Amino acid sequence: MKGGLLVAGTTSDAGKSVVTAGICRWLVRQGVNVAPFKAQNMSLNSFVTREGAEIGRAQAMQAQACRIEPTALMNPVLLKPGGDQSSQVVLLGRPVGEMSARGYHGGRQQRLLGTVLDSLAELRDSYDAVICEGAGSPAEINLRRTDIVNMGIARGARLPVLVVGDIDRGGVFASFFGTVALLSREDQELVAGFLVNKFRGDVSLLEPGLDMLHGLTGRRTYGVLPFRHGLGIDEEDGLRVSLRGAVRESEVSAPFGEDVLRVAVCAVPLMSNFTDVDALAAEPGVVVRFVDRPEELADADLVVVPGTRGTVRALAWLRERGLAKALVRRAAEGRPILGVCGGFQLLGEHIEDDVESRAGHVDGLGLLPVRVRFAREKTLTRPTGEALGERVEGYEIHHGVAEVLAGEPFLDGCRVGQTWGTHWHGSLESDAFRRAFLREVAAAAGRRFVPAPGTSFAALREEQLDRLGDLIEQHADTDALWRLIESGAPRGLPFISPGAPA
């Protein structure tokens, strides 16, 4: 096999990331050397590759679905929002500056098309197949002229396009038809067909609609994937715990000990890498929820202040909502708090920021003896170390440089009493360390909680990826999908009026 595919969607969150990962895992189980690709990703959940490049976490998980190491080629353009109208542009794993949405779509984006196509071509030279993920909808006609992630990349690389629709939202037939009908003739020639996602019920009741859709568009449906709880891989944005689905709806396994452990995560603005708490949610008997009111900290055994793309803004938000006072009171009472990355920084004594917020000197919460200065160069590393007597692996993504003045060393940060701070994302995925940390939290909280001895976060993630591969294998027409990846879109697909300008 030598081929490729673009997985597009009728909307954001239609299931493109999940379907891409599922196709990747199905292919690798067939012996295909496959890689994922997303030309442009907008997300605050990112990952650091072994060569020190920053890419979207979804692409890192898709690489895991392919059983390969992620690289910058798999996500050449990453946009990290810093507000409603501006983002940091990360190109081939390195930040190259801040840009407004108007400035980016006004010309910069189109100039990146060459870099994107070169990255994809390099992957296609190295792998039997490359499964590409689109962004949003390919029918965003106001953005088509500068598009480099949907039909722009499909046209540039002559990729067949599979459009995914979330039927659980309703209106999937109109979305499928409208997506095709709003594309130009040249774009429509590459749209091979559809994939229905999150279907509940009897598929036979859906089949007449699929037949009519085929009659209207001349395009077949390549499968109907049933609704399954907890199948989202690392989310791009939104309050989700990827192993459990929506946190407030998560099913918590029975505790191994006598008590459950309650974890409250402060839902700070521009929250980044909230996937850090996935490993906690995977533990039997650990209940994870996101909170935005001080009262919600009262019954928490552990409060996590997560990473953020706006440390100073998050600090102001905590103060405005009364959460800052609740955290100070909690620390004085010796109740556990964990700050990660930006959350660690704001727990310190003061912040000097002339880079991210340009606010200059700002007083922190003063819970840790740490002073933070923001550097223009971003730290992107994959550190390893030891804490609580156990080996720990993590990754760092931050501009803030912490000067630790006192306290007990904890990874690259420190600990004072039951207040802990570190820049390391992903540390809780180290199973032995996570269990040791939770034992400390349970003792401080007076809970008879015991971590389950056999929980392997890596194994749970592999199990999840296999479930995604099973969905494709069992509910998609894999023979037709194979032909599509290998041979491209069928010739002679009809044009659907009205279309869009070429």
Coordinates of N, CA and C in Angstrom, one line a residue, residues 130-214:
V130 N -0.4 7.9 5.0 CA -0.5 9.0 5.9 C -2.0 9.4 6.1
I131 N -2.5 9.3 7.3 CA -3.9 9.6 7.5 C -4.0 11.1 8.1
C132 N -4.6 12.0 7.3 CA -4.6 13.4 7.7 C -5.9 13.7 8.4
E133 N -5.8 14.6 9.3 CA -7.0 15.2 10.0 C -7.2 16.6 9.6
G134 N -8.5 16.9 9.2 CA -8.8 18.3 8.9 C -9.1 19.1 10.2
A135 N -9.7 20.3 10.0 CA -10.0 21.1 11.2 C -11.3 21.8 10.9
G136 N -12.2 21.9 11.9 CA -13.5 22.5 11.7 C -14.2 21.9 10.6
S137 N -14.7 22.6 9.6 CA -15.4 22.1 8.5 C -14.7 22.6 7.2
P138 N -14.7 21.7 6.2 CA -14.1 22.1 4.9 C -14.9 23.1 4.2
A139 N -16.2 23.3 4.6 CA -17.1 24.2 3.9 C -17.2 25.6 4.6
E140 N -16.1 26.0 5.3 CA -16.1 27.3 5.8 C -15.6 28.3 4.7
I141 N -16.6 28.7 3.9 CA -16.3 29.3 2.6 C -15.6 30.7 2.8
N142 N -15.8 31.3 4.0 CA -15.1 32.6 4.2 C -13.6 32.4 4.4
L143 N -13.1 31.2 4.7 CA -11.7 30.9 4.9 C -11.1 30.0 3.8
R144 N -11.9 29.7 2.8 CA -11.4 28.7 1.8 C -10.1 29.3 1.1
R145 N -10.1 30.6 0.8 CA -9.0 31.1 0.0 C -7.7 30.9 0.6
T146 N -7.6 30.9 1.9 CA -6.3 30.7 2.6 C -6.2 29.4 3.3
D147 N -7.1 28.4 3.0 CA -7.1 27.2 3.8 C -5.9 26.3 3.5
I148 N -5.3 25.8 4.5 CA -4.1 24.9 4.4 C -4.3 23.6 5.1
V149 N -5.5 23.4 5.7 CA -5.7 22.2 6.6 C -6.9 21.3 6.1
N150 N -7.8 21.8 5.3 CA -8.9 21.0 4.8 C -8.7 20.8 3.2
M151 N -9.5 21.4 2.4 CA -9.4 21.2 1.0 C -8.2 21.7 0.4
G152 N -7.6 22.7 1.1 CA -6.3 23.2 0.6 C -5.2 22.2 0.5
I153 N -5.1 21.4 1.6 CA -4.1 20.3 1.7 C -4.6 19.1 0.8
A154 N -5.9 18.9 0.7 CA -6.4 17.8 -0.1 C -6.1 18.1 -1.6
R155 N -6.3 19.3 -2.0 CA -6.0 19.7 -3.4 C -4.5 19.6 -3.7
G156 N -3.8 20.2 -2.7 CA -2.3 20.3 -2.9 C -1.6 18.9 -3.0
A157 N -2.2 17.9 -2.2 CA -1.6 16.6 -2.2 C -2.4 15.5 -2.9
R158 N -3.5 16.0 -3.5 CA -4.4 15.0 -4.2 C -4.9 13.9 -3.3
L159 N -5.4 14.3 -2.1 CA -5.9 13.3 -1.2 C -7.4 13.1 -1.3
P160 N -7.9 11.9 -1.2 CA -9.3 11.7 -1.1 C -9.8 12.1 0.3
V161 N -11.1 12.6 0.3 CA -11.6 13.1 1.6 C -12.8 12.3 2.0
L162 N -12.8 12.0 3.3 CA -13.9 11.3 4.0 C -14.4 12.3 5.0
V163 N -15.7 12.6 4.9 CA -16.4 13.6 5.8 C -17.1 12.9 6.9
V164 N -16.7 13.2 8.1 CA -17.3 12.6 9.3 C -18.4 13.5 9.9
G165 N -19.5 13.0 10.2 CA -20.6 13.7 10.8 C -21.1 13.1 12.1
D166 N -21.4 13.9 13.1 CA -21.8 13.5 14.5 C -23.4 13.5 14.5
I167 N -23.9 12.3 14.3 CA -25.4 12.1 14.2 C -26.0 12.4 15.6
D168 N -25.3 12.3 16.7 CA -25.8 12.5 18.0 C -26.3 14.0 18.2
R169 N -25.7 14.9 17.4 CA -26.1 16.3 17.4 C -27.4 16.5 16.6
G170 N -27.7 15.6 15.7 CA -28.8 15.9 14.8 C -28.4 16.6 13.5
G171 N -29.3 16.5 12.5 CA -29.0 17.2 11.3 C -27.9 16.7 10.4
V172 N -27.5 15.4 10.6 CA -26.3 14.9 9.9 C -26.5 14.8 8.4
F173 N -27.7 14.5 7.9 CA -27.9 14.4 6.5 C -27.8 15.8 5.8
A174 N -28.4 16.8 6.4 CA -28.2 18.1 5.9 C -26.8 18.6 6.0
S175 N -26.1 18.2 7.0 CA -24.7 18.6 7.2 C -23.8 18.0 6.1
F176 N -24.1 16.7 5.8 CA -23.3 16.0 4.8 C -23.6 16.7 3.4
F177 N -24.8 16.8 3.1 CA -25.2 17.4 1.8 C -24.7 18.8 1.6
G178 N -24.9 19.6 2.7 CA -24.5 21.0 2.6 C -23.0 21.2 2.6
T179 N -22.2 20.3 3.2 CA -20.8 20.4 3.1 C -20.3 20.2 1.7
V180 N -20.8 19.2 1.0 CA -20.4 19.0 -0.4 C -20.9 20.1 -1.3
A181 N -22.1 20.6 -1.1 CA -22.7 21.5 -2.0 C -22.1 22.9 -1.9
L182 N -21.4 23.2 -0.8 CA -20.7 24.5 -0.6 C -19.3 24.5 -1.0
L183 N -18.8 23.4 -1.6 CA -17.5 23.3 -2.2 C -17.4 23.5 -3.7
S184 N -16.3 24.0 -4.1 CA -16.2 24.2 -5.6 C -16.1 22.9 -6.3
R185 N -16.3 22.9 -7.6 CA -16.3 21.7 -8.4 C -15.0 20.9 -8.2
E186 N -13.8 21.7 -8.2 CA -12.5 21.0 -8.0 C -12.4 20.4 -6.6
D187 N -13.0 21.0 -5.6 CA -12.9 20.4 -4.3 C -13.8 19.2 -4.2
Q188 N -15.0 19.3 -4.8 CA -16.0 18.2 -4.7 C -15.4 16.9 -5.3
E189 N -14.6 17.1 -6.3 CA -14.0 15.9 -7.0 C -13.2 15.0 -6.0
L190 N -12.8 15.6 -4.9 CA -12.0 14.8 -4.0 C -12.8 14.3 -2.8
V191 N -14.0 14.7 -2.6 CA -14.9 14.2 -1.5 C -15.5 12.9 -1.9
A192 N -14.9 11.8 -1.3 CA -15.3 10.5 -1.7 C -16.6 10.0 -1.1
G193 N -16.8 10.4 0.2 CA -18.0 9.9 0.9 C -18.0 10.3 2.3
F194 N -18.9 9.6 3.1 CA -19.2 10.0 4.4 C -19.0 8.9 5.4
L195 N -18.8 9.3 6.7 CA -18.8 8.4 7.8 C -19.6 8.9 8.9
V196 N -20.6 8.2 9.4 CA -21.5 8.6 10.4 C -20.9 8.2 11.8
N197 N -20.9 9.2 12.7 CA -20.3 8.9 14.0 C -21.3 9.1 15.1
K198 N -21.1 8.3 16.2 CA -22.0 8.4 17.4 C -23.4 8.1 17.2
F199 N -23.7 7.0 16.4 CA -25.1 6.5 16.2 C -25.6 5.7 17.3
R200 N -26.8 6.0 17.8 CA -27.5 5.2 18.8 C -28.7 4.5 18.2
G201 N -28.9 3.2 18.3 CA -30.1 2.6 17.9 C -29.9 1.6 16.8
D202 N -30.9 1.3 16.0 CA -30.9 0.3 15.0 C -30.5 0.9 13.7
V203 N -29.4 0.4 13.2 CA -28.8 0.9 11.9 C -29.7 0.7 10.8
S204 N -30.6 -0.3 10.8 CA -31.5 -0.5 9.7 C -32.5 0.7 9.5
L205 N -32.7 1.4 10.6 CA -33.6 2.5 10.5 C -32.9 3.7 9.8
L206 N -31.6 3.7 9.8 CA -30.8 4.8 9.2 C -30.6 4.5 7.7
E207 N -30.6 3.3 7.3 CA -30.2 2.9 5.9 C -31.0 3.6 4.8
P208 N -32.3 3.8 5.0 CA -33.0 4.5 3.9 C -32.5 5.9 3.7
G209 N -32.1 6.6 4.8 CA -31.5 7.9 4.6 C -30.2 7.9 4.0
L210 N -29.4 6.9 4.3 CA -28.1 6.8 3.6 C -28.2 6.5 2.1
D211 N -29.2 5.7 1.8 CA -29.5 5.4 0.4 C -29.9 6.7 -0.4
M212 N -30.8 7.5 0.3 CA -31.2 8.8 -0.3 C -30.0 9.7 -0.4
L213 N -29.1 9.7 0.6 CA -28.0 10.6 0.5 C -27.1 10.2 -0.7
H214 N -26.9 8.9 -0.9 CA -26.1 8.4 -2.0 C -26.8 8.9 -3.3

